[in-house]
PDB file of C-alpha atoms in Angstrom:
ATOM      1  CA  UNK Q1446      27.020  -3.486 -23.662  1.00 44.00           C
ATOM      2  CA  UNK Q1447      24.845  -6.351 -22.197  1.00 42.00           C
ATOM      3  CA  UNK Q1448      22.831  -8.896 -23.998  1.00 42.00           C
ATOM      4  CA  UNK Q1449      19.961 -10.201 -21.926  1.00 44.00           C
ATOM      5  CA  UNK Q1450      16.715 -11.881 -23.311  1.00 41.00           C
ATOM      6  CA  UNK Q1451      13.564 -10.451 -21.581  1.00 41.00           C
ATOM      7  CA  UNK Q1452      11.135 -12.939 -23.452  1.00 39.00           C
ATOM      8  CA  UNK Q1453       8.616 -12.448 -20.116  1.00 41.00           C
ATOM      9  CA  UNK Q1454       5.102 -12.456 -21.742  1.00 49.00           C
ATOM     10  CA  UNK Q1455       2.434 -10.808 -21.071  1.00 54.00           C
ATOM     11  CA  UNK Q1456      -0.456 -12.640 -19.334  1.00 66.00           C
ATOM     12  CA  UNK Q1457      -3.869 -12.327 -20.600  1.00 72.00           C
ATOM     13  CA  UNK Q1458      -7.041 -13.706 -18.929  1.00 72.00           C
ATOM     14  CA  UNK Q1459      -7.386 -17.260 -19.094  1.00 77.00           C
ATOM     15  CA  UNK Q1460     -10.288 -18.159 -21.269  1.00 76.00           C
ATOM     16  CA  UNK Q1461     -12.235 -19.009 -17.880  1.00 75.00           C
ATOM     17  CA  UNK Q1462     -11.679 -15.981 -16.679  1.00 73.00           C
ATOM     18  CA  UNK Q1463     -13.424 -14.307 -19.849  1.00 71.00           C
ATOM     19  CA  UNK Q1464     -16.203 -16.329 -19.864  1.00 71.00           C
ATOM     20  CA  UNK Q1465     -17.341 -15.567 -16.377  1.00 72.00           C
ATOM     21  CA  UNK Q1466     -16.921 -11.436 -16.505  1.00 66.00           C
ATOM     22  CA  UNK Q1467     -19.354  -9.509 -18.926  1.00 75.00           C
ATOM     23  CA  UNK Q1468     -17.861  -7.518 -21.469  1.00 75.00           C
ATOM     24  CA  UNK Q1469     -16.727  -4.119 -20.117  1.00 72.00           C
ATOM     25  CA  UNK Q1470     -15.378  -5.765 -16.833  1.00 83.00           C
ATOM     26  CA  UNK Q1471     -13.556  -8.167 -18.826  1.00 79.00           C
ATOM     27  CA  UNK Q1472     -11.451  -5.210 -20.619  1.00 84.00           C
ATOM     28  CA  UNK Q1473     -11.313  -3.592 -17.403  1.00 86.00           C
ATOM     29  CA  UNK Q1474     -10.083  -6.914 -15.617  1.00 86.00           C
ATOM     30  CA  UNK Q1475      -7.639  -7.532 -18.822  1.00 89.00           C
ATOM     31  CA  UNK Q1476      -5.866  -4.212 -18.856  1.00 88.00           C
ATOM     32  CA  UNK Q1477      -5.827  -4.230 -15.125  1.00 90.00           C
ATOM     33  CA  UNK Q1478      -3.886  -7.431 -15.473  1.00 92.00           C
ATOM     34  CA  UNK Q1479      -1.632  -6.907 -18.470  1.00 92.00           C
ATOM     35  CA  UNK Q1480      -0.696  -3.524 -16.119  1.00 92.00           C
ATOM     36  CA  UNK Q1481       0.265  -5.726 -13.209  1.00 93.00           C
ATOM     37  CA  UNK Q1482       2.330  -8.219 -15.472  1.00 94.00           C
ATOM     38  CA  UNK Q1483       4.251  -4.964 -17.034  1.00 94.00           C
ATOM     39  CA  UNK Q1484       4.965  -3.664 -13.664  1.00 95.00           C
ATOM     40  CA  UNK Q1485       5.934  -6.991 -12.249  1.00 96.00           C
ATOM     41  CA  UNK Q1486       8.434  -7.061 -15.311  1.00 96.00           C
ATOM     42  CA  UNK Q1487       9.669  -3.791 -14.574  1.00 96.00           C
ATOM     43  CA  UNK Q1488      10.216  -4.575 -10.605  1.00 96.00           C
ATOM     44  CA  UNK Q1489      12.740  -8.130 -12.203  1.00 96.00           C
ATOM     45  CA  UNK Q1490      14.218  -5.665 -14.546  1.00 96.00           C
ATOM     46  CA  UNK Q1491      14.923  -3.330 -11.451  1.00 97.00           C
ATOM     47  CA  UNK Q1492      16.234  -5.863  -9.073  1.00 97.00           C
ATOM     48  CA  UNK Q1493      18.455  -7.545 -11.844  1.00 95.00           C
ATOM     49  CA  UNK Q1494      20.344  -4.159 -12.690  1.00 96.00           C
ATOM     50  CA  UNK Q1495      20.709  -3.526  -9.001  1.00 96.00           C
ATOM     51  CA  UNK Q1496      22.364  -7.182  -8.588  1.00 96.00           C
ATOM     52  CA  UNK Q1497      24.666  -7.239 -12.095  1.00 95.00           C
ATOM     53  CA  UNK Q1498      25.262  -3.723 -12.300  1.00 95.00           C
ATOM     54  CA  UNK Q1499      27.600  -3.634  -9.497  1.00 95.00           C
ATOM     55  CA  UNK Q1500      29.639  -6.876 -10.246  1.00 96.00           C
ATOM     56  CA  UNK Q1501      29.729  -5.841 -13.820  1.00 95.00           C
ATOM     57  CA  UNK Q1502      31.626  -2.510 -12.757  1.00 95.00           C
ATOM     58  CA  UNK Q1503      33.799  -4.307 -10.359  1.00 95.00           C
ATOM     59  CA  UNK Q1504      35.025  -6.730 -13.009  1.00 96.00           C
ATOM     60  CA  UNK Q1505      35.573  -4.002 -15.635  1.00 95.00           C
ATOM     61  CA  UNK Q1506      37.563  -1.886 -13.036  1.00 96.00           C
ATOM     62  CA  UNK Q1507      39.781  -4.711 -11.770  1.00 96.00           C
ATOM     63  CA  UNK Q1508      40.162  -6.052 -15.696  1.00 97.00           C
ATOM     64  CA  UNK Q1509      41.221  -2.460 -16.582  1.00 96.00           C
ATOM     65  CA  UNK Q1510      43.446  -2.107 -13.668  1.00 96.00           C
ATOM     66  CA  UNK Q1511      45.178  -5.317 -13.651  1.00 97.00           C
ATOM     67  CA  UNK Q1512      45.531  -5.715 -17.691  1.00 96.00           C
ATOM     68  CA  UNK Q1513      46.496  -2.197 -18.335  1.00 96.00           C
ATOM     69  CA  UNK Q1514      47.239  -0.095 -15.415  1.00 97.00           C
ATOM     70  CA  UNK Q1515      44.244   1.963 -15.854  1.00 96.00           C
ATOM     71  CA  UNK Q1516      43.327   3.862 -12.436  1.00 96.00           C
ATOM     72  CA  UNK Q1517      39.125   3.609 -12.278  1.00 94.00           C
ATOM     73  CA  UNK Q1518      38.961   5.326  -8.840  1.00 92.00           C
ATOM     74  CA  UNK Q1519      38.450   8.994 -10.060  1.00 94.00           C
ATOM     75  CA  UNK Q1520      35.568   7.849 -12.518  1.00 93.00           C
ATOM     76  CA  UNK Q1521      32.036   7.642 -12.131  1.00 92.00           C
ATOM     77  CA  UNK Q1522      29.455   5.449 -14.147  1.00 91.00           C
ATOM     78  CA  UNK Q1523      26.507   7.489 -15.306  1.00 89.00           C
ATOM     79  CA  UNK Q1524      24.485   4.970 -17.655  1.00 90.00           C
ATOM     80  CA  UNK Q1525      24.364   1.132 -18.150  1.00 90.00           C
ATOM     81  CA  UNK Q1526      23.109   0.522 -21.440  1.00 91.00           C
ATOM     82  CA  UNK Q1527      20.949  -2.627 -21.848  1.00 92.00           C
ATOM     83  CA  UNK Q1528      20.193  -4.795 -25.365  1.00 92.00           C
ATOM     84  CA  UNK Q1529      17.707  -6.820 -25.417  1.00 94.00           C
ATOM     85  CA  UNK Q1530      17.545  -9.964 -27.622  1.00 94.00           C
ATOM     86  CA  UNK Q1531      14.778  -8.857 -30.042  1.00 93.00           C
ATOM     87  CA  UNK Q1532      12.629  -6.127 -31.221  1.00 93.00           C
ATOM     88  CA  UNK Q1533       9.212  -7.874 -29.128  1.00 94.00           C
ATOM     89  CA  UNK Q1534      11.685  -7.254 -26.452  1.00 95.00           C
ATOM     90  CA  UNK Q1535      12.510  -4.338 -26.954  1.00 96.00           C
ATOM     91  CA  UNK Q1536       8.680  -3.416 -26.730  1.00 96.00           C
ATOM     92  CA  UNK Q1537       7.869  -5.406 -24.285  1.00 95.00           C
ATOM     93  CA  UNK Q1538      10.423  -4.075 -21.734  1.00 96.00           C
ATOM     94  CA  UNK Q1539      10.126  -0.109 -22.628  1.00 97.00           C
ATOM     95  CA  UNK Q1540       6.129  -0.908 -22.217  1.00 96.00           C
ATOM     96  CA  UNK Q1541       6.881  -2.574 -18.583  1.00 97.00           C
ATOM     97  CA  UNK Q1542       9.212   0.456 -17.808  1.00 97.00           C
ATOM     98  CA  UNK Q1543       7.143   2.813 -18.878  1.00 96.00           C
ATOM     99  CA  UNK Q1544       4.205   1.206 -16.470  1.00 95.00           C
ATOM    100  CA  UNK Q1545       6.490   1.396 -13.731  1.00 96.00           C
ATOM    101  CA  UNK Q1546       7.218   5.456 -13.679  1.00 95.00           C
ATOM    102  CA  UNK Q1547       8.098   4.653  -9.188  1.00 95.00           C
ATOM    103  CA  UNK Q1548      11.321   3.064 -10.711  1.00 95.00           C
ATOM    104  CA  UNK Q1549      11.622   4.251 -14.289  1.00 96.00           C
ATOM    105  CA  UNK Q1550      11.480   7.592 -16.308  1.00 95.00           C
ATOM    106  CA  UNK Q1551      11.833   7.663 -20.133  1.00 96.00           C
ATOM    107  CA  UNK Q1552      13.661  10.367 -21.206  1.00 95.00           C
ATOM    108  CA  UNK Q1553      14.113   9.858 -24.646  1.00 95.00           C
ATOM    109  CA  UNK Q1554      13.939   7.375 -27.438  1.00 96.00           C
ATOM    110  CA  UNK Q1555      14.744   7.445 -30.845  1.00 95.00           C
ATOM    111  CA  UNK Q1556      16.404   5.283 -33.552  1.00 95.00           C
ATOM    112  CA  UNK Q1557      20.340   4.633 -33.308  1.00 94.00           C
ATOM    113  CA  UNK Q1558      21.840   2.307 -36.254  1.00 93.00           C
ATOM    114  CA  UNK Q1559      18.986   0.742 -37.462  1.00 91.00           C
ATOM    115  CA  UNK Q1560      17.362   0.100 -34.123  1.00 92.00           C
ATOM    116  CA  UNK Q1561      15.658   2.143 -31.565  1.00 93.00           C
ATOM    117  CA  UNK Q1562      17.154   2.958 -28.360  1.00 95.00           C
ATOM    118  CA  UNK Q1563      15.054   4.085 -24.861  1.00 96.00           C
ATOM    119  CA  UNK Q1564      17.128   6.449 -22.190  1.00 95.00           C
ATOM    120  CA  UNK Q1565      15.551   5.665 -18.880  1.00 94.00           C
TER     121      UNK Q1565
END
């Protein structure tokens, strides 16, 4: 299990940027951006497993190996699970991976000891 704060906020318009649009392009310019902050959220999240994952694995396998004489070869890892700091996020990352479906595919989530857990 890995702890990781993913306190990335969202980015709304700026207030200048609300004053110049009228109304229903402003909502359309807003959700257009919070989409492109959850996806560039997503991409991080993406590029950070694909950097840790594999050290993480090779100093599990070499700590098993060289503390206890356990033989990793024959296994294969089929899930990383991720905790995140707090429950904002928690929402905010499942709503960035769930923007990003390219990288991401949620196939189930559901409460698990008091908090909720997404399989992606």
């Amino acid at each position: 299990e890995k702890e990781k704060k993913e306190e990335e906020k969202e980015a709304p318009l700026t207030s200048r940027e609300r004053r110049r649009l009228p109304e229903k392009n402003r909502k359309k310019k807003e959700r257009q951006k919070l989409k492109k902050s959850r996806q560039k959220l997503a991409s991080a999240f993406h590029a950070s497993l694909q950097s840790s994952v594999p050290l993480f694995l090779s100093n599990l396998t070499s700590a098993l190996s060289s503390t206890h004489s356990i033989n990793t070869s024959s296994y294969q890892c089929d899930h990383v699970c991720w905790r995140t700091a707090t429950q904002s996020s928690y929402d905010s990352l499942t709503l960035a991976l769930n923007s990003a479906p390219h990288l991401f595919s949620l196939l189930v989530e559901g409460p698990i000891g008091g908090r909720m857990i997404s399989t992606y």
